C-alpha cells in the first residue's frame, strides 16, 4: 500500500513572502516612508514659499522641515534599495533550494522529464526571476502611492487643476495595461528560446568527444545557435514594447504636466490659488505623471510570473511515496521481484537519465516507441549471491537495475528487499543499504578523496583508501600531483579511471545490495580481474546485481538473468544457459574475438564460457 503524499503547493508570491516577512515588511515600510516623505515635501515647500513671499521673517521651521523630508526620502530610498537586493538574494536561494529538493525527492523518471539544459536554466535563471516577485510587489508601493497621493494633493490644492490631470488618466491606464500584457508574452517566449539553447548546449557538451571525432563541430555549432534568431526576435520584441511604452509616455506625460501647469496658472491669475499652491501643484503633477515609473515594476512582475509558471511543474513533483518503514535489521540482501512491469511513457527523461548514469556508450534500454520497458519480471536473488543481467542492447538491463534499487518505480508489480517492499521504505533508510556504480559516473566533490567519500554518509579516510585499493584506483591516484587531495579539476581522468572512482565510491559505502550498471566496461583485462576478485570477496555479505556485456561477467556470476525485449527469456547458471545457441549469440562478437586469438596461438577455439575467465 502506498501513501499518497500531500499535493505540494506551486511557487507563488504569497508562499515566498512567508519566508522573510520581516525583511519584506521593512521594505514595505521604507518604500511607504519614502513615498510619504515625497508627498509631504511639495506641501511643505509650498507653505514655505508662501511664507517667503509674504515678506515676514524667514520661515526657518519650514526650511528645516523641507530639509528633514528630503533627507528622510533619501534615507528611506537607500534602505529600500539595500533591502531589495538582500531580500531578493535570500528568496532566490530559498526558491532554488526548494525546487532542487523537489527534483531530487521525486522519482528520477518524473524528475528528469525536463531536458537537462532546460532544467538547469529553470533552477538558475528562472528561480532568480520568480523570486523577485515579492520584493517587487513590496517595493512597488511607492510606485502606486506616489501618483495616487499626488492626485489627492492636487484635489486638495485645487479641484480644477486635478481635473485637468484626470483628463489624460484613462490613456495612461490603457498604456500600462497593454505594456504589462505584451511584456509577459514576450518574456515567456524569450525564456522558452533560452531553454532550448541551454538544452542543446548541454547535449553538445555531453557529446563533445563524439562531435570532435566525427568532425561535426560546425554543424553542432549551428544546431545549438539555431534558436538564437528566435531569441533575438523575442528580445527585440521586448525592447520594442519597452520603447513604445517609453515613447508614448514621453509624449503623454509632458502633455499632462503642461495641461496641469496651464490650468494652475489660470487659477493663479484668477486668484483662486497662491504662488505656493502653484509650486506645490507643479511638484504634485510631476509625481502624478511618475505613474509611468510603474512600467519597470510591472515588467518585472510579468517576468516573475512567467518564470514561476515554468517552475510549477517542478514544484508540483510528488515525492517518492513510502510508509516510513526501513529494511529489516541484519538482512542478507534477499532481492525479489514480483510481476514487475515498466511501461513506456513516451518521455525521454528516463533515457537521458539512464544514458548519463550507466548505459554503455550512451545507449539506453527499451526505448522503442510503444514497447514496454519491462514486462512480467518475476525473480528471486538469494542474499549474498551475485546475479548477472545480460541481453542485447534495448533488452531492459539498465531499467531492471534502476528498478532493483528504486531509482525507478515499476508501474506494476512489487520489488522487495529482505521481504520489505521498496516502496514502503523511507528513502533515507533505504539509500544506505544500496550502492550503485555506473558506466559513466558523476564525480561530485572537490578532491579525489571527496568524490570517493561522497554518499549516504561521508566515508572515513581509511575506508576511502581501502575502497580505492579494491577498485584498483589507488595506483593512478598515487601518481596524481597531490594524491587523494588532488582537485578533480587538476586530475585528467580516462573513462576507465572515472569508472574505478565510481566503483571505489560504491565500495566505500557497503550495504546489503550492490548494483553495477555496466560499471566494468571501461576497465582493462587485468584491472577487471582484480575488481571481480574484490566483488567475489563480498559473497555472503552483499548481494551483487551486475549488468553485464562481457562474457566473463556472466561466467563468474552465481546466476544469470537473460532479458529479451523487456521480458525474462531465461534464468540459471551460465553453464546451463550456454547450451542455448541464442544465448551464445548475445556474446557472439566476444566469442569470435576469443576464437580468433586462440586460433592465432595455434591452440584451437577453447570453450568460450571459460576461455576469458581462465585466461585471467
XYZ file of C-alpha atoms in Angstrom:
616
model
C 0.000 0.000 0.000
C 1.353 3.400 -0.932
C 0.705 6.537 0.968
C -0.449 9.421 -1.146
C 1.784 12.420 -0.465
C 0.108 15.716 0.187
C -0.013 17.720 -3.042
C 2.712 20.343 -2.980
C 1.845 23.975 -3.496
C 3.272 25.744 -6.517
C 5.630 28.663 -6.376
C 3.759 31.867 -5.555
C 4.319 35.345 -4.257
C 2.456 34.650 -1.020
C 4.397 31.477 -0.284
C 7.715 33.196 -0.907
C 6.676 36.200 1.151
C 6.234 33.955 4.176
C 9.922 33.076 4.118
C 11.187 36.550 5.072
C 8.181 38.546 6.319
C 10.274 40.869 8.492
C 12.518 41.899 5.609
C 9.575 42.400 3.264
C 7.746 44.396 5.933
C 10.826 46.563 6.384
C 10.992 47.042 2.608
C 7.313 47.930 2.552
C 7.808 50.473 5.369
C 10.857 52.005 3.676
C 9.003 52.300 0.373
C 5.959 53.723 2.108
C 8.052 56.087 4.222
C 9.913 57.349 1.171
C 6.637 57.868 -0.701
C 5.028 59.714 2.206
C 8.083 61.939 2.606
C 7.987 62.705 -1.108
C 4.268 63.536 -0.880
C 4.713 65.768 2.165
C 7.591 67.714 0.626
C 5.555 69.684 -2.006
C 3.060 70.844 0.646
C 5.875 71.921 2.981
C 7.685 73.613 0.120
C 4.570 75.492 -0.991
C 3.873 76.663 2.552
C 7.485 77.835 2.900
C 7.339 79.702 -0.413
C 4.177 81.496 0.703
C 5.963 82.465 3.922
C 8.897 83.918 1.999
C 6.630 85.827 -0.406
C 4.610 87.368 2.414
C 7.716 89.333 3.470
C 7.671 88.244 7.083
C 10.528 86.618 8.987
C 12.398 83.777 7.326
C 10.364 80.612 7.880
C 13.244 78.594 9.334
C 10.878 75.937 10.607
C 9.526 75.415 7.103
C 13.018 75.273 5.615
C 14.074 72.773 8.300
C 11.010 70.676 7.605
C 11.830 70.615 3.877
C 15.407 69.546 4.661
C 14.204 66.793 7.013
C 11.724 65.484 4.457
C 14.401 65.484 1.767
C 16.809 63.551 3.990
C 14.028 61.171 5.034
C 13.114 60.448 1.433
C 16.757 59.805 0.552
C 17.296 57.568 3.600
C 14.159 55.534 3.018
C 15.041 55.069 -0.660
C 18.558 53.910 0.260
C 17.153 51.444 2.805
C 14.678 50.136 0.252
C 17.500 49.590 -2.262
C 19.563 47.592 0.252
C 16.574 45.510 1.352
C 15.558 44.849 -2.247
C 18.969 43.396 -3.083
C 19.490 41.363 0.085
C 15.950 40.016 0.355
C 15.871 39.138 -3.332
C 19.094 37.147 -2.934
C 17.730 35.246 0.074
C 14.441 34.460 -1.644
C 16.297 33.277 -4.740
C 18.460 30.953 -2.625
C 15.362 29.590 -0.882
C 13.465 29.017 -4.135
C 16.456 27.300 -5.737
C 16.888 25.056 -2.702
C 13.197 24.181 -2.570
C 12.976 23.468 -6.297
C 16.150 21.379 -6.293
C 14.924 19.441 -3.260
C 11.659 18.686 -5.079
C 13.537 17.402 -8.117
C 15.827 15.212 -6.007
C 12.987 13.858 -3.868
C 10.875 12.802 -6.843
C 11.219 9.622 -8.849
C 14.043 10.180 -11.373
C 11.844 9.253 -14.325
C 9.449 12.051 -13.357
C 12.062 14.498 -12.135
C 14.067 14.362 -15.339
C 11.090 14.806 -17.632
C 12.515 18.274 -18.320
C 15.632 18.139 -20.532
C 18.870 18.758 -18.667
C 19.682 22.130 -20.194
C 16.164 23.428 -19.658
C 16.215 22.081 -16.093
C 19.476 23.931 -15.431
C 18.003 27.149 -16.793
C 14.931 26.790 -14.600
C 16.974 26.106 -11.469
C 19.195 29.143 -12.077
C 17.779 31.988 -14.159
C 14.085 31.172 -13.696
C 14.323 30.930 -9.915
C 16.037 34.319 -9.815
C 13.253 35.861 -11.904
C 10.444 34.214 -9.949
C 11.935 35.137 -6.556
C 11.817 38.860 -7.354
C 8.007 38.941 -7.275
C 7.542 39.556 -3.501
C 10.354 42.116 -3.466
C 8.983 43.915 -6.494
C 5.478 43.876 -5.056
C 6.654 45.279 -1.694
C 8.747 47.931 -3.379
C 6.023 48.857 -5.839
C 4.097 50.551 -3.041
C 5.948 53.763 -3.738
C 5.113 53.488 -7.436
C 1.403 53.268 -6.652
C 1.279 55.562 -3.616
C 3.136 58.466 -5.217
C 0.809 59.089 -8.192
C -2.352 58.426 -6.187
C -1.189 60.633 -3.322
C -0.161 63.313 -5.802
C -3.635 63.299 -7.370
C -5.168 63.645 -3.902
C -2.781 66.546 -3.243
C -3.904 68.220 -6.451
C -7.537 67.901 -5.403
C -6.731 69.427 -2.016
C -4.980 72.390 -3.644
C -7.495 72.935 -6.436
C -10.098 70.504 -7.877
C -9.894 72.142 -11.332
C -6.165 71.508 -11.543
C -6.713 67.900 -10.509
C -9.493 67.507 -13.084
C -7.097 68.652 -15.792
C -4.736 65.818 -14.907
C -7.514 63.234 -14.785
C -8.450 64.028 -18.386
C -5.430 62.028 -19.553
C -5.552 59.309 -16.866
C -7.571 56.759 -18.950
C -4.940 56.914 -21.701
C -2.206 56.326 -19.132
C -4.028 53.320 -17.623
C -4.561 51.791 -21.078
C -0.874 52.277 -21.824
C 0.180 50.448 -18.654
C -2.262 47.589 -19.244
C -1.065 46.997 -22.795
C 2.557 47.189 -21.688
C 2.060 44.588 -18.954
C 0.317 42.090 -21.241
C 2.825 42.371 -24.080
C 5.798 42.235 -21.734
C 4.530 38.991 -20.172
C 4.058 37.346 -23.585
C 7.453 38.447 -24.889
C 9.195 37.388 -21.664
C 7.661 33.901 -21.752
C 8.701 33.391 -25.391
C 12.204 34.637 -24.595
C 12.546 32.183 -21.698
C 11.405 29.270 -23.866
C 14.024 30.075 -26.506
C 16.692 30.322 -23.788
C 15.716 26.868 -22.535
C 16.076 25.332 -25.999
C 19.578 26.773 -26.390
C 20.560 25.608 -22.895
C 19.341 22.082 -23.620
C 21.160 21.831 -26.948
C 24.348 23.233 -25.441
C 24.230 20.646 -22.644
C 23.779 17.876 -25.209
C 26.767 19.152 -27.172
C 28.976 19.333 -24.080
C 27.995 15.808 -23.050
C 28.855 14.525 -26.513
C 31.957 16.659 -27.079
C 34.202 13.664 -27.778
C 31.779 12.227 -30.322
C 31.423 15.603 -32.044
C 35.189 16.019 -32.157
C 35.734 12.523 -33.515
C 33.065 12.970 -36.193
C 34.352 16.456 -37.036
C 30.813 17.832 -36.900
C 31.664 20.814 -34.719
C 30.479 23.374 -37.259
C 27.182 21.580 -37.745
C 26.677 21.266 -33.984
C 27.557 24.931 -33.560
C 24.797 25.852 -35.991
C 22.329 23.483 -34.301
C 22.973 24.911 -30.845
C 22.698 28.503 -32.005
C 19.817 27.974 -34.434
C 17.236 29.233 -31.866
C 19.349 32.357 -31.405
C 17.400 34.046 -34.184
C 14.114 33.452 -32.379
C 15.735 34.570 -29.128
C 16.850 37.784 -30.785
C 13.369 38.326 -32.184
C 11.806 37.901 -28.758
C 14.418 40.184 -27.242
C 13.762 42.847 -29.853
C 10.060 42.428 -29.267
C 10.587 43.009 -25.550
C 12.596 46.156 -26.155
C 10.072 47.277 -28.769
C 7.352 47.011 -26.121
C 9.522 48.981 -23.719
C 10.387 51.524 -26.407
C 6.792 52.088 -27.430
C 5.715 52.437 -23.835
C 8.562 54.866 -23.167
C 7.808 56.828 -26.333
C 4.100 57.048 -25.607
C 4.843 58.006 -22.009
C 7.317 60.638 -23.165
C 4.569 62.154 -25.282
C 1.647 61.765 -22.897
C 3.229 62.686 -19.564
C 4.669 66.081 -20.578
C 1.304 66.967 -22.141
C -0.412 66.137 -18.858
C 2.200 68.160 -16.965
C 1.749 71.102 -19.323
C -2.031 70.915 -19.008
C -1.847 70.909 -15.188
C 0.522 73.904 -15.161
C -1.643 75.790 -17.660
C -4.786 75.315 -15.587
C -2.856 76.106 -12.413
C -1.560 79.308 -13.974
C -5.045 80.337 -14.957
C -6.292 79.635 -11.452
C -3.365 81.653 -10.046
C -4.277 84.566 -12.281
C -7.851 84.340 -11.101
C -6.671 84.469 -7.501
C -8.084 81.038 -6.665
C -4.691 79.722 -5.578
C -1.447 81.301 -4.410
C 2.136 81.061 -5.659
C 2.966 78.410 -3.050
C -0.048 76.411 -4.152
C 1.150 76.583 -7.747
C 4.634 75.398 -6.708
C 3.080 72.527 -4.758
C 0.738 71.719 -7.655
C 3.648 71.578 -10.104
C 5.500 69.177 -7.766
C 2.408 67.035 -7.322
C 1.876 66.973 -11.082
C 5.453 65.735 -11.534
C 4.790 62.973 -9.000
C 1.441 62.117 -10.588
C 2.888 61.700 -14.056
C 5.515 59.475 -12.425
C 2.953 56.682 -12.760
C 4.969 55.818 -15.844
C 7.680 54.514 -13.497
C 5.334 51.636 -12.772
C 6.244 50.141 -16.133
C 9.512 48.802 -14.711
C 7.787 47.172 -11.756
C 5.015 45.795 -13.938
C 7.558 44.376 -16.371
C 9.454 42.698 -13.523
C 6.256 41.206 -12.137
C 5.316 39.920 -15.594
C 8.708 38.220 -15.977
C 8.414 36.776 -12.477
C 5.005 35.376 -13.254
C 6.214 33.788 -16.482
C 9.233 32.284 -14.690
C 7.033 30.963 -11.870
C 4.905 29.108 -14.414
C 7.982 27.214 -15.637
C 8.862 26.260 -12.040
C 5.407 24.991 -11.127
C 5.868 21.597 -12.899
C 8.999 21.029 -10.802
C 7.497 22.217 -7.523
C 4.429 20.029 -8.003
C 6.503 16.864 -8.443
C 5.285 14.292 -5.949
C 7.986 12.895 -3.661
C 8.642 9.166 -3.660
C 5.766 7.623 -1.698
C 6.668 5.445 1.265
C 5.201 4.191 4.520
C 8.153 5.186 6.698
C 9.478 1.638 7.006
C 13.099 0.608 6.893
C 14.888 -2.581 5.820
C 14.844 -5.449 8.240
C 17.895 -5.209 10.519
C 20.702 -7.550 9.606
C 19.066 -8.758 6.405
C 21.278 -10.600 3.898
C 20.064 -8.605 0.892
C 17.434 -11.023 -0.407
C 16.025 -9.360 -3.546
C 12.676 -10.340 -5.005
C 10.733 -9.010 -7.995
C 7.091 -9.997 -8.313
C 5.495 -9.496 -11.730
C 7.360 -6.212 -12.263
C 6.493 -4.128 -15.297
C 7.613 -0.710 -16.513
C 5.543 0.910 -19.246
C 6.838 3.104 -21.997
C 5.507 6.580 -21.191
C 6.935 8.359 -24.200
C 9.162 10.500 -22.002
C 12.753 10.985 -22.982
C 13.653 11.793 -19.466
C 14.278 8.250 -18.478
C 16.534 7.656 -21.435
C 18.582 10.721 -20.769
C 18.934 9.943 -17.112
C 19.914 6.367 -17.864
C 22.385 7.367 -20.520
C 24.111 9.740 -18.136
C 24.161 7.241 -15.324
C 25.016 3.942 -16.774
C 24.109 2.676 -20.235
C 27.011 1.519 -22.304
C 28.216 4.003 -24.879
C 25.308 6.263 -24.035
C 22.803 3.644 -25.173
C 19.591 3.097 -23.264
C 17.416 0.079 -22.791
C 13.915 -0.319 -24.075
C 13.382 2.990 -25.807
C 11.464 1.685 -28.786
C 8.307 3.704 -29.173
C 5.296 1.834 -27.870
C 7.256 -1.108 -26.380
C 7.144 -1.771 -22.620
C 10.487 -1.421 -20.908
C 9.898 -4.428 -18.641
C 7.027 -6.913 -18.597
C 6.146 -9.546 -16.003
C 9.570 -9.924 -14.422
C 9.480 -12.463 -11.588
C 12.800 -13.218 -9.953
C 14.388 -14.070 -6.621
C 18.021 -13.316 -5.845
C 19.161 -15.000 -2.615
C 21.020 -12.773 -0.206
C 24.787 -12.665 -0.618
C 24.772 -14.091 -4.161
C 25.614 -12.489 -7.477
C 23.304 -12.024 -10.459
C 24.498 -11.121 -13.951
C 21.888 -9.367 -16.111
C 22.565 -9.969 -19.813
C 20.799 -9.267 -23.068
C 21.106 -7.365 -26.272
C 21.028 -3.595 -26.350
C 17.490 -2.430 -25.648
C 16.503 -5.536 -23.727
C 15.832 -3.678 -20.458
C 19.010 -4.311 -18.470
C 19.524 -0.788 -17.135
C 15.802 -0.436 -16.436
C 15.984 -3.628 -14.385
C 18.961 -2.226 -12.445
C 17.095 1.020 -11.796
C 14.002 -0.822 -10.566
C 16.048 -3.144 -8.337
C 17.482 -0.195 -6.400
C 14.439 2.090 -6.626
C 15.886 4.640 -8.952
C 12.689 3.859 -10.844
C 9.336 2.686 -9.509
C 7.665 -0.065 -11.536
C 4.252 0.633 -12.978
C 3.094 -2.842 -11.987
C 4.337 -5.391 -9.520
C 6.468 -5.130 -6.392
C 10.171 -5.148 -5.560
C 11.147 -6.419 -2.094
C 14.411 -6.287 -0.190
C 14.574 -8.837 2.618
C 10.815 -9.129 2.486
C 10.044 -5.397 2.732
C 8.646 -3.598 -0.376
C 10.982 -0.861 -1.592
C 8.004 1.465 -1.993
C 7.279 1.151 1.729
C 10.792 2.124 2.811
C 11.791 5.621 3.773
C 14.370 6.693 1.152
C 16.623 7.974 3.943
C 16.699 4.439 5.385
C 16.853 2.655 2.029
C 19.704 4.541 0.370
C 22.458 3.452 2.813
C 21.547 -0.169 2.038
C 22.009 0.087 -1.742
C 25.223 1.089 -3.512
C 25.356 1.878 -7.225
C 28.178 2.128 -9.745
C 27.646 3.269 -13.322
C 29.441 3.179 -16.645
C 29.681 6.966 -16.677
C 29.611 8.009 -13.035
C 29.187 11.579 -11.900
C 32.075 12.728 -9.714
C 30.829 15.209 -7.104
C 33.193 16.695 -4.573
C 36.208 18.963 -4.702
C 39.017 16.410 -4.460
C 39.519 12.771 -5.392
C 39.007 11.776 -1.753
C 35.794 13.824 -1.613
C 34.265 12.031 -4.569
C 35.024 8.572 -3.144
C 33.733 9.571 0.302
C 30.558 11.077 -1.191
C 27.432 9.087 -0.399
C 24.643 8.489 2.142
C 27.363 9.088 4.734
C 30.845 10.534 4.409
C 33.278 7.632 4.381
C 36.305 7.798 6.669
C 39.768 8.240 5.094
C 40.700 4.632 5.897
C 37.556 3.364 4.187
C 38.239 5.600 1.184
C 41.723 4.164 0.706
C 40.579 0.586 1.206
C 37.814 1.096 -1.363
C 40.278 2.651 -3.820
C 42.537 -0.385 -3.461
C 39.605 -2.744 -4.041
C 38.655 -0.811 -7.179
C 42.312 -0.711 -8.320
C 42.228 3.070 -8.275
C 44.979 3.639 -5.712
C 47.679 3.185 -8.340
C 46.737 6.103 -10.584
C 45.638 8.202 -7.599
C 49.166 7.904 -6.193
C 50.521 9.380 -9.436
C 48.366 12.495 -9.173
C 50.079 15.738 -8.012
C 48.591 15.643 -4.505
C 47.332 12.084 -4.338
C 43.890 11.823 -2.755
C 43.931 15.590 -2.103
C 44.238 16.408 -5.820
C 41.382 18.660 -7.020
C 39.263 16.911 -9.625
C 39.786 19.865 -11.946
C 43.520 19.072 -11.904
C 43.072 15.327 -12.399
C 42.668 14.391 -16.070
C 40.874 11.044 -15.929
C 40.247 8.446 -18.581
C 36.923 6.684 -18.859
C 38.279 3.634 -17.050
C 39.739 5.759 -14.254
C 36.406 7.502 -13.774
C 34.725 4.112 -13.578
C 37.210 2.987 -10.931
C 36.460 6.072 -8.834
C 32.762 5.276 -9.167
C 33.426 1.688 -8.082
C 35.535 2.902 -5.161
C 32.683 5.169 -4.067
C 30.310 2.165 -4.108
C 32.821 0.007 -2.196
C 33.299 2.778 0.389
C 29.579 2.688 1.250
C 28.836 -1.017 1.694
C 25.226 -2.012 2.038
C 23.321 -5.209 1.587
C 22.815 -4.648 -2.155
C 25.401 -3.565 -4.743
C 24.244 -2.768 -8.289
C 26.783 -2.337 -11.093
C 25.162 -0.937 -14.223
C 27.846 -1.781 -16.787
C 30.375 -0.283 -14.363
C 33.246 -2.510 -15.604
C 33.003 -1.739 -19.316
C 35.932 0.716 -19.330
C 38.384 -1.457 -17.392
C 41.274 -3.326 -18.942
C 41.516 -7.107 -18.543
C 43.912 -7.157 -15.592
C 42.085 -4.411 -13.678
C 38.734 -6.079 -14.264
C 40.112 -9.357 -12.944
C 41.197 -7.731 -9.671
C 37.922 -5.845 -9.294
C 35.977 -9.075 -9.791
C 38.028 -10.701 -7.072
C 37.063 -7.817 -4.775
C 33.431 -8.411 -5.702
C 33.760 -12.130 -5.015
C 35.124 -11.341 -1.549
C 31.754 -9.781 -0.743
C 29.945 -13.072 -1.331
C 27.668 -13.927 1.545
C 27.754 -10.349 2.861
C 26.361 -8.410 -0.085
C 24.002 -9.205 -2.938
C 25.518 -8.122 -6.258
C 23.492 -7.311 -9.372
C 25.790 -6.815 -12.356
C 24.515 -5.523 -15.696
C 26.908 -7.415 -17.915
C 28.002 -7.027 -21.504
C 31.101 -9.203 -21.186
C 31.213 -12.951 -21.178
C 33.406 -13.104 -18.075
C 30.800 -11.239 -16.003
C 28.154 -13.838 -16.789
C 30.540 -16.738 -16.307
C 31.578 -15.711 -12.785
C 28.079 -14.902 -11.514
C 26.143 -17.352 -9.358
C 23.165 -16.870 -11.602
C 22.326 -15.184 -14.913
C 19.161 -13.274 -15.837
C 18.710 -13.239 -19.614
C 16.412 -10.429 -20.778
C 14.945 -10.045 -24.224
C 12.598 -7.196 -25.212
C 11.899 -6.407 -21.569
C 10.922 -9.981 -20.692
C 12.750 -12.760 -18.883
C 13.998 -15.143 -21.531
C 15.685 -17.473 -19.063
C 17.469 -17.633 -15.720
C 20.039 -20.031 -14.360
C 23.780 -20.723 -14.112
C 25.855 -19.579 -17.045
C 26.966 -23.150 -17.854
C 23.380 -24.271 -18.358
C 22.369 -21.279 -20.454
C 25.444 -21.671 -22.632
C 23.878 -24.721 -24.242
C 21.340 -22.403 -25.919
C 22.799 -21.056 -29.182
C 20.679 -17.901 -28.912
C 22.206 -17.207 -25.512
C 25.664 -17.662 -27.009
C 24.649 -15.245 -29.739
C 24.333 -12.483 -27.100
C 28.128 -12.719 -26.713
C 28.827 -13.598 -30.358
C 31.259 -10.767 -31.022
C 33.325 -11.506 -27.925
C 33.313 -15.267 -28.597
C 34.528 -14.671 -32.120
C 37.363 -12.499 -30.842
C 38.426 -15.166 -28.339
C 38.301 -17.854 -31.022
C 40.448 -15.717 -33.330
C 43.022 -15.244 -30.600
C 43.045 -18.976 -29.808
C 43.415 -19.889 -33.482
C 46.240 -17.417 -33.935
C 48.003 -19.016 -30.975
C 47.638 -22.448 -32.581
C 45.513 -23.859 -29.769
C 42.162 -24.016 -31.480
C 38.992 -22.462 -30.146
C 38.639 -23.057 -26.410
C 35.183 -23.294 -24.833
C 34.203 -19.623 -24.764
C 32.341 -19.915 -21.485
C 35.644 -20.373 -19.693
C 38.336 -19.038 -22.017
C 38.343 -15.424 -20.888
C 37.910 -16.277 -17.212
C 40.684 -18.853 -17.180
C 42.997 -16.549 -19.112
C 42.629 -14.062 -16.300
